[in-house]
Coordinates of C-alpha atoms and ligand atoms in Angstrom, one line a residue:
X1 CA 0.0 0.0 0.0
X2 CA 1.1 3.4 -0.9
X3 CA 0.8 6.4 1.7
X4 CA 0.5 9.9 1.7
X5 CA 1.1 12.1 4.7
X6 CA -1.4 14.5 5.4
X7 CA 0.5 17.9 5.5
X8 CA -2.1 19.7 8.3
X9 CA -2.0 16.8 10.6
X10 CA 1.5 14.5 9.6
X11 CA -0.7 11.6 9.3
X12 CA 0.5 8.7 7.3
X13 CA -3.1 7.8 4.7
X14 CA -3.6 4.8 2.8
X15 CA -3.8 6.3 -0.6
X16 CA -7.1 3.6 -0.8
X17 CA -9.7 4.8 1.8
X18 CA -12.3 2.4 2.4
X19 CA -15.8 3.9 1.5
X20 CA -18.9 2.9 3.7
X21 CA -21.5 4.1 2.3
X22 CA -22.5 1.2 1.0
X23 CA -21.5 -2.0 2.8
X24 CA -22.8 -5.4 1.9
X25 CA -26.5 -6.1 2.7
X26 CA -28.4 -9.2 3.2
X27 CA -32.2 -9.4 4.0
X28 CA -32.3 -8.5 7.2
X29 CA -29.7 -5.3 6.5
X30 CA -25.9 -4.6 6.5
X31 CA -24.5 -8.2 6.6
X32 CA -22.1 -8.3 9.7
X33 CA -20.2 -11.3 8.7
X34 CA -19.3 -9.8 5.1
X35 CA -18.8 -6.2 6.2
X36 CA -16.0 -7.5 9.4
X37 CA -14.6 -9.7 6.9
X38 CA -13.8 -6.8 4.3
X39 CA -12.3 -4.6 7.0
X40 CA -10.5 -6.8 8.7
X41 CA -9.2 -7.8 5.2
X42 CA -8.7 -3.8 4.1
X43 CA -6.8 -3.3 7.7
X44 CA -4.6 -6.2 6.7
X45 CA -4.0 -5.0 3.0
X46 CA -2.8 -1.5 4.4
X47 CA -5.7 0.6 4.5
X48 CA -6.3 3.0 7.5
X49 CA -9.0 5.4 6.1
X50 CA -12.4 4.8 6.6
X51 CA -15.0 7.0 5.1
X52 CA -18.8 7.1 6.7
X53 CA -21.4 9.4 7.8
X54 CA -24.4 10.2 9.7
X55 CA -26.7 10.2 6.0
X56 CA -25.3 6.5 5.7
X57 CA -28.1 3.9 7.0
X58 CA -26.4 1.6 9.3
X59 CA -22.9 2.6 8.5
X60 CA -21.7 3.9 12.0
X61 CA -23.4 1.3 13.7
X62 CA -21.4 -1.6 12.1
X63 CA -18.5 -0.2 11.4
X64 CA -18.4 1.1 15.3
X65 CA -19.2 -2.8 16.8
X66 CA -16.3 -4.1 14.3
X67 CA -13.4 -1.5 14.8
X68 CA -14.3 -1.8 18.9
X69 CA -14.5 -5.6 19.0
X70 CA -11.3 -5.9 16.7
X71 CA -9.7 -3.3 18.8
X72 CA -8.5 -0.8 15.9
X73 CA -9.9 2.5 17.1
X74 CA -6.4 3.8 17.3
X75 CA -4.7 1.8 14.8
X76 CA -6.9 3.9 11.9
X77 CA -8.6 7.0 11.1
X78 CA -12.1 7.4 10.5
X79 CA -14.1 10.4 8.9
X80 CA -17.5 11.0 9.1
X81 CA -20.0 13.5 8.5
X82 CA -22.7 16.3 9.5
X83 CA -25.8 16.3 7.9
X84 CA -25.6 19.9 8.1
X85 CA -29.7 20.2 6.2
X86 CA -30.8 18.5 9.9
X87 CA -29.6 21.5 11.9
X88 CA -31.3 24.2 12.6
X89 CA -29.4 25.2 15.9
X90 CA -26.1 24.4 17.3
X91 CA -27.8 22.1 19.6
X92 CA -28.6 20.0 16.6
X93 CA -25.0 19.8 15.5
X94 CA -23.7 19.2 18.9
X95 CA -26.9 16.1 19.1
X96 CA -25.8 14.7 15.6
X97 CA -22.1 14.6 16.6
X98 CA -22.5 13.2 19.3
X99 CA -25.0 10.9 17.7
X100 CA -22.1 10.3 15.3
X101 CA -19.8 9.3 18.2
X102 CA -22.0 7.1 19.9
X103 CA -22.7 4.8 16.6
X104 CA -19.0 4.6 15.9
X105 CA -17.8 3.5 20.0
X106 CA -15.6 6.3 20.2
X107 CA -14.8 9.5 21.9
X108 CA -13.1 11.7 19.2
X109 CA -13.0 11.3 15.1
X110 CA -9.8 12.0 13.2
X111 CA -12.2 13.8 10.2
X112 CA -15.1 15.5 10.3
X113 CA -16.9 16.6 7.1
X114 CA -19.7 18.8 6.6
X115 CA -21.5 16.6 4.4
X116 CA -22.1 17.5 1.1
X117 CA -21.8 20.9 0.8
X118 CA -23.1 22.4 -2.7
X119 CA -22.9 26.3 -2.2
X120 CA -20.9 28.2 -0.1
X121 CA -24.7 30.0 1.7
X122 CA -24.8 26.7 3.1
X123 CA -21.5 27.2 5.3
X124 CA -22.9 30.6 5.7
X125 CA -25.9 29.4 7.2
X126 CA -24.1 27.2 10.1
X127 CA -22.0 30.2 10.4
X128 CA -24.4 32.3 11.2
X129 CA -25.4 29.1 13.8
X130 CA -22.3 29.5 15.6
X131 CA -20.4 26.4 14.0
X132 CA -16.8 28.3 13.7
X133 CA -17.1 28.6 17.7
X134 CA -18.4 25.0 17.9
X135 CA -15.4 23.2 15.9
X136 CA -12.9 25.4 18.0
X137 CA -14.5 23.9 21.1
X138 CA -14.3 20.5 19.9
X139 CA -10.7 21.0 18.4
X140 CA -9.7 21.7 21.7
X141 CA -10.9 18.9 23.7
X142 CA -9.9 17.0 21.3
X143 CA -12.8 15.6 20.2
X144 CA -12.4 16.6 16.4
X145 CA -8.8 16.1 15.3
X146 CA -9.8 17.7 11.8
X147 CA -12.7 19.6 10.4
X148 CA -13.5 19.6 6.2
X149 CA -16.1 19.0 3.7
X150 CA -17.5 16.9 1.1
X151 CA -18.5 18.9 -1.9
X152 CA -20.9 18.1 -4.8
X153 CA -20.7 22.2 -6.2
X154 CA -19.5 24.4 -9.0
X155 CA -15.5 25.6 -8.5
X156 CA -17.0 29.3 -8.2
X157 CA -18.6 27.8 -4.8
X158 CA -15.8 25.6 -4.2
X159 CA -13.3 28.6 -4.0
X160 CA -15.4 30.7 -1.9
X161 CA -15.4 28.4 0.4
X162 CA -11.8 28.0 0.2
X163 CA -11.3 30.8 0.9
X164 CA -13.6 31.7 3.5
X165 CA -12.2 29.4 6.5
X166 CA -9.2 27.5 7.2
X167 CA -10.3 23.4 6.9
X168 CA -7.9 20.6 7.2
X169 CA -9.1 18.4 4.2
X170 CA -11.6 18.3 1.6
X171 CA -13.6 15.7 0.0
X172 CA -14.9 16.2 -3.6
X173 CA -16.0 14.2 -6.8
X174 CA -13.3 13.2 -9.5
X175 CA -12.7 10.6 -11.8
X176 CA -11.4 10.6 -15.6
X177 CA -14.4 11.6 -17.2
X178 CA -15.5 14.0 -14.6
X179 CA -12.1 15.9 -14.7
X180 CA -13.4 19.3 -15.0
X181 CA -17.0 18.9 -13.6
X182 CA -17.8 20.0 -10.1
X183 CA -14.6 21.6 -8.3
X184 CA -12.2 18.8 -11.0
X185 CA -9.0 19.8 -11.3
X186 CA -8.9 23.2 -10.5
X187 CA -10.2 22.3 -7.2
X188 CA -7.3 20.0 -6.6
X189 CA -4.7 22.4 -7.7
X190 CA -6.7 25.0 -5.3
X191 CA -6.7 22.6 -2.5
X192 CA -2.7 21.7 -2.9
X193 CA -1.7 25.3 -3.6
X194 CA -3.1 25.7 0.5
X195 CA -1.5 22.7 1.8
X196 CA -5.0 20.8 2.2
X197 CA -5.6 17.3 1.8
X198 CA -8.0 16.1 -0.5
X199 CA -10.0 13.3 -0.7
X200 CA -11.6 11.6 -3.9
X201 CA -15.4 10.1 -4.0
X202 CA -16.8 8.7 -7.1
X203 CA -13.6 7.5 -8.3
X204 CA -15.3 5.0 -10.5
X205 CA -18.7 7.1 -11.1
X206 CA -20.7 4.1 -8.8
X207 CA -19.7 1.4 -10.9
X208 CA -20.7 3.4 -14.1
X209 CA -16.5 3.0 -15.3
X210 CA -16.4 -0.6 -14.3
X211 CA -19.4 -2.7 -15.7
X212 CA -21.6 -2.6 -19.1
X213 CA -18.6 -0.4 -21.1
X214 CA -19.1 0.2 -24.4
X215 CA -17.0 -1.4 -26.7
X216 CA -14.8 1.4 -28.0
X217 CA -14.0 1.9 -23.9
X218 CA -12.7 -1.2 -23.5
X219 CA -10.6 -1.5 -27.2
X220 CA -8.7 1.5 -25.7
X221 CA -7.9 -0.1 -22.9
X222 CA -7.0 -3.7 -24.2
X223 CA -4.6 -2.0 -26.3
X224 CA -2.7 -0.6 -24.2
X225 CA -3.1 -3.0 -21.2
X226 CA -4.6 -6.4 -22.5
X227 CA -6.1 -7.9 -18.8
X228 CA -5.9 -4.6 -17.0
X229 CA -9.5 -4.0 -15.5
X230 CA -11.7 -0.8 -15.7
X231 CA -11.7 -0.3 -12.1
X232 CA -7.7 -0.5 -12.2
X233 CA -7.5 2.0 -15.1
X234 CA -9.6 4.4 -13.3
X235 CA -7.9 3.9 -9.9
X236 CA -4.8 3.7 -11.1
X237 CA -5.5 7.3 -13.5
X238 CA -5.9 8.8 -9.4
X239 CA -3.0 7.3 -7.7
X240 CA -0.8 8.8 -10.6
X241 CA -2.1 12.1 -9.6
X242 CA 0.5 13.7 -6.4
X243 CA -2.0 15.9 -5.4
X244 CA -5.1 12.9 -4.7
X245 CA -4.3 12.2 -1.3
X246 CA -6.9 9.5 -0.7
X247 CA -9.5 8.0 -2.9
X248 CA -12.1 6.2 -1.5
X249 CA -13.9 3.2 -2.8
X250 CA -16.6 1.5 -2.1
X251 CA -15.4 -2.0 -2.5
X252 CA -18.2 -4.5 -1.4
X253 CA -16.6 -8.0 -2.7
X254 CA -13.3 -9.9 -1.5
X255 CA -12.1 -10.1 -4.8
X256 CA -12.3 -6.2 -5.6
X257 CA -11.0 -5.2 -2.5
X258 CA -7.6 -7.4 -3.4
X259 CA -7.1 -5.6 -6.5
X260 CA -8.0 -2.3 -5.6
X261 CA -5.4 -2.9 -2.9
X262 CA -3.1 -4.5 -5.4
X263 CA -3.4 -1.1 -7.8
X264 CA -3.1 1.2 -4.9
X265 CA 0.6 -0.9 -4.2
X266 CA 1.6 -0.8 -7.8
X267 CA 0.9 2.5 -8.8
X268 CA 3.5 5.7 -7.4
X269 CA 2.7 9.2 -8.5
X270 CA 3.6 10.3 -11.9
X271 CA 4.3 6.8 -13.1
X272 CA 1.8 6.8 -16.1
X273 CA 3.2 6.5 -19.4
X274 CA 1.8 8.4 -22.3
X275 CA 0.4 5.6 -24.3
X276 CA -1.8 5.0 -21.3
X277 CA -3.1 8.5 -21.0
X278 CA -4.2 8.3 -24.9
X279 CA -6.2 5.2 -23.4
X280 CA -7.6 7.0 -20.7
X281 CA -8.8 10.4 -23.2
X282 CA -10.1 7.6 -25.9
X283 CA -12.0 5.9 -22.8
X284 CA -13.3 8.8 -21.8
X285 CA -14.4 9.9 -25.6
X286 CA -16.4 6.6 -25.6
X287 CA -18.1 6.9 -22.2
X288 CA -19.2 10.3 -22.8
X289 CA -21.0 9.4 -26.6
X290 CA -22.7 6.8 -24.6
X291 CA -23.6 8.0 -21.3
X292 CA -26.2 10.4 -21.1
X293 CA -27.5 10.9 -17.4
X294 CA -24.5 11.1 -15.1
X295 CA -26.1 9.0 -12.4
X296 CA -24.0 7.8 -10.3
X297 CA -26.4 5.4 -8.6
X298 CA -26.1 6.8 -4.9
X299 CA -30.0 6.7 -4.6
X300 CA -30.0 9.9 -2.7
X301 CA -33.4 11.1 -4.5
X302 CA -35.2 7.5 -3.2
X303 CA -38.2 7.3 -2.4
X304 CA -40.4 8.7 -5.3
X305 CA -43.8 9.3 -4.0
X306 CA -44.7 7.4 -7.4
X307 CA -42.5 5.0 -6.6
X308 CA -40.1 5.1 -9.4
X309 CA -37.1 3.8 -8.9
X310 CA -35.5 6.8 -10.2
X311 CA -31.4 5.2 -10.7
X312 CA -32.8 2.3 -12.6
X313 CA -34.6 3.7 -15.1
X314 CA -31.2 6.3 -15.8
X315 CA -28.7 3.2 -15.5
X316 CA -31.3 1.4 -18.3
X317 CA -31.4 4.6 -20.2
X318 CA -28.0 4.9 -20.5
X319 CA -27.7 1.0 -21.3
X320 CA -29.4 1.5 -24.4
X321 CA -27.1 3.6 -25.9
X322 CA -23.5 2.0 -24.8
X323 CA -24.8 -1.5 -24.7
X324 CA -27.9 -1.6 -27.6
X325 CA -31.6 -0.6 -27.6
X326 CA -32.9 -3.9 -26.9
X327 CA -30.5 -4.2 -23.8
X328 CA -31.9 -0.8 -22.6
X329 CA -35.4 -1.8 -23.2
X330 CA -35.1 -4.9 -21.3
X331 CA -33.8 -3.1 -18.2
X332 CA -35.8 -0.5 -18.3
X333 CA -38.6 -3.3 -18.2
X334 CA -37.0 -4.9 -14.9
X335 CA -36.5 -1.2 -13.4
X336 CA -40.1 -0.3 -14.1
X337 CA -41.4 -3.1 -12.6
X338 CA -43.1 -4.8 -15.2
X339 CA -44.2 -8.5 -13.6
X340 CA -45.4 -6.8 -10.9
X341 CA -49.8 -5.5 -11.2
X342 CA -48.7 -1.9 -11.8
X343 CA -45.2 -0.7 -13.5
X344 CA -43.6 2.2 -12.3
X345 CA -43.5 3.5 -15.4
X346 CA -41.1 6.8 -16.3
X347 CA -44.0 8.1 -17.1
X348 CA -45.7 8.5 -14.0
X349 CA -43.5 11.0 -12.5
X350 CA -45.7 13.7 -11.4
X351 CA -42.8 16.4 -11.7
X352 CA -43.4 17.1 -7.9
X353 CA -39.7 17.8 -7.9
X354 CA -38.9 16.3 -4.5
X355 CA -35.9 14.4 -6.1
X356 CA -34.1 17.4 -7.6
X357 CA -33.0 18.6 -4.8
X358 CA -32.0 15.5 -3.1
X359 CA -29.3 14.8 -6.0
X360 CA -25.2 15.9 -5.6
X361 CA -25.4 15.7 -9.5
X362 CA -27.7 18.1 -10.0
X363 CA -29.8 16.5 -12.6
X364 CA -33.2 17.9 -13.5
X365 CA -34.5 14.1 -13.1
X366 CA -38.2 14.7 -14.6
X367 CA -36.5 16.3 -17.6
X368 CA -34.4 13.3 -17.6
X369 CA -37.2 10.8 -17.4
X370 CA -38.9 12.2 -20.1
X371 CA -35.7 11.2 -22.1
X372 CA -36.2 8.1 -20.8
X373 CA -39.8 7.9 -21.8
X374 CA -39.5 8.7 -25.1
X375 CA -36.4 6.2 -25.8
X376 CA -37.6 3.7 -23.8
X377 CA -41.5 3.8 -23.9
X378 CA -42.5 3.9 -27.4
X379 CA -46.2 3.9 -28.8
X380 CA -47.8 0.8 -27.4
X381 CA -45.4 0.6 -24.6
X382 CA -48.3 -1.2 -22.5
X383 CA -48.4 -4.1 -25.9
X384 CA -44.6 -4.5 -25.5
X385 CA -44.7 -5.0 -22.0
X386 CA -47.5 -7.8 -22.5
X387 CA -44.9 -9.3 -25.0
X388 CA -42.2 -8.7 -22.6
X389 CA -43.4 -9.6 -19.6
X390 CA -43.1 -13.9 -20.0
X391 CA -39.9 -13.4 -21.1
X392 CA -39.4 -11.6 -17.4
X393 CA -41.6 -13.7 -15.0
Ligands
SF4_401 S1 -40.3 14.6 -9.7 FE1 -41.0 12.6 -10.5 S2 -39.3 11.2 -10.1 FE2 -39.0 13.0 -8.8 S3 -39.9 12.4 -6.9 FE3 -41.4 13.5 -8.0 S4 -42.6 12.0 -9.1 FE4 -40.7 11.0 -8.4
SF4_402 S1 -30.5 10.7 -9.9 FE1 -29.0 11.8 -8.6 S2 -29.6 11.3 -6.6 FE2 -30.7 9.9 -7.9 S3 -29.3 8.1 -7.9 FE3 -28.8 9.3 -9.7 S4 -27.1 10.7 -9.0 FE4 -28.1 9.8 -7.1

């Protein structure tokens, strides 16, 4: 495992951060067994950076019972986050905190984030609450080691907020294709320029850059790399970078754990030749003809009131144009519903809007579903689902 210090704080980060949003689930919730299993075997690997949050159902609570009973509080750091829409007082963020502590078994957290910041009003707002004086307190006693934010806004936000207070480490989206969207780049080179840490989410888009690539995606890569997966191209395009301190990733199986781990080991900064970022830009070319809703799958916007299931439909949409009509269709049949008495058709949102603002990636979803409608619902939708639906039962 390669490490990074972290210049505010000299402490020595697993370049792979283990991302806990969403840990593996059985029936009857987060499966225990499975999620100690892939810590124990991420603490083993190298890892010491684990990534949760308040917003995360469950998270705290597991992850808490399984660093406590495997004694590794002080053996790793762990970040987690405010849910800073829940507070309308101080005494809410001093509740939630401490709400925060309690899941995870622990008296103090290494990071704290203010969740998933978008503009800098936001800040403003818990400002204006008293949160400045708040973090001081808990910096003092210790209880907060390091205060930053997760970020899902435009760089002109991302700078003011730079600008506008001293954090110790910042969390924002990144990945090859979304180089220049939200804070990118420019937001890393911001971040470096002030000597703060910076940590990557969506390194692989939710899966998008790893599964159901078109094929002009994955003849880039196989030239270049014959047997080098997706998910190690687009890790290993992050670890080149000096500036990424950590990149979290969700990793939910044994097997994808041991090579993220194993392309976290292998790859140093700078070490990318340029053959392979000629593979990366032709990648990206590819993914971007194909992909045409850039949801990322984090289910944020769930529930619809109509009970759409709003990711679904956008992961079938974008199927049918990087993997074929028909293969689109079919999804989109699955996502709607379709054996069941009444599919959830994209057609029955209501454009009550309660989604929109629920997603980091600011899509207008209704305008989005329409999309989907009229690509994936044509004339005599309701005959193709009577044709479809033995095929699905
Ligand atoms: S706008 Fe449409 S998709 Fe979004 S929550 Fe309302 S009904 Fe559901
Ligand atoms: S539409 Fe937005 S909020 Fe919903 S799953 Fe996709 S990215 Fe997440």
């Amino acid at each position: 495992m390669e490490y990074k210090i972290d210049p505010r704080s000299g402490n020595k980060l697993s370049v792979l951060g283990l991302g806990c949003m969403r840990l593996p689930r059985g029936v009857a919730g987060i499966d225990m067994q499975k999620t100690e299993y892939m810590i124990l075997t991420a603490f083993e690997r190298g890892i010491n950076y684990f990534d949760t949050a308040y917003a995360y159902n469950g998270s705290e609570e597991a992850i808490g019972e399984i660093f406590e009973r495997n004694n590794l509080r002080e053996r790793i750091y762990i970040a987690s986050k405010l849910p800073h829409g829940k507070c309308k007082s101080i005494d809410d963020v001093e509740r939630l905190f401490n709400t925060t502590l309690q899941r995870l078994r622990t008296d103090y957290l290494d990071y704290y984030l203010i969740h998933n910041v978008v503009t800098a009003d936001q800040w403003k707002r818990l400002v204006d609450l008293g949160i400045e004086e708040w973090i001081a307190q808990k910096k003092e006693s210790g209880a907060i080691r390091r205060i930053g934010f997760s970020f899902h806004g435009g760089m002109a936000e991302f700078r003011t907020l730079m600008e506008g207070y001293d954090w110790d480490l910042v969390q924002i989206q990144y990945n090859y294709v979304n180089e220049h969207y939200q804070a990118g780049r420019e937001g890393i080179e911001l971040a470096a320029s002030k000597g703060v840490p910076v940590v990557i989410m969506e390194p692989l888009l939710g899966g998008r850059l790893v599964s159901n690539l078109p094929k002009d995606m994955i003849r880039a890569f196989e030239r270049v790399a014959p047997g080098r997966s997706p998910a190690a191209w687009g890790l290993r395009w992050l670890f080149d970078q000096p500036d990424v301190t950590v990149v979290l990733s969700g990793m939910n199986s044994n097997e994808m754990l041991e090579e993220n781990c194993a392309t976290a080991s292998e790859t140093a900064p700078n070490s990318m030749i340029e053959e392979e970022h000629a593979a990366i830009r032709e990648a990206k070319d590819a993914f971007e003809k194909n992909f045409r809703v850039p949801c990322t799958g984090c289910n944020y916007c769930m529930p619809c009131p109509q009970g759409l299931s709003i990711p679904s439909i956008f992961q079938a949409y974008n199927e049918s144009y990087s993997l074929g009509w028909r293969t689109g269709f079919f999804n989109y049949m699955l996502s709607i519903g379709v054996t069941s008495g009444e599919p959830r058709l994209a057609s029955n949102c209501i454009e009550c809007g309660a989604c929109v603002k629920k997603c980091p990636q600011h899509i207008d979803i209704p305008a989005r579903l329409a999309d989907a409608r009229h690509r994936l619902q044509p004339a005599g939708v309701k005959t193709a689902i009577k044709i479809a639906k033995p095929f699905l039962q």
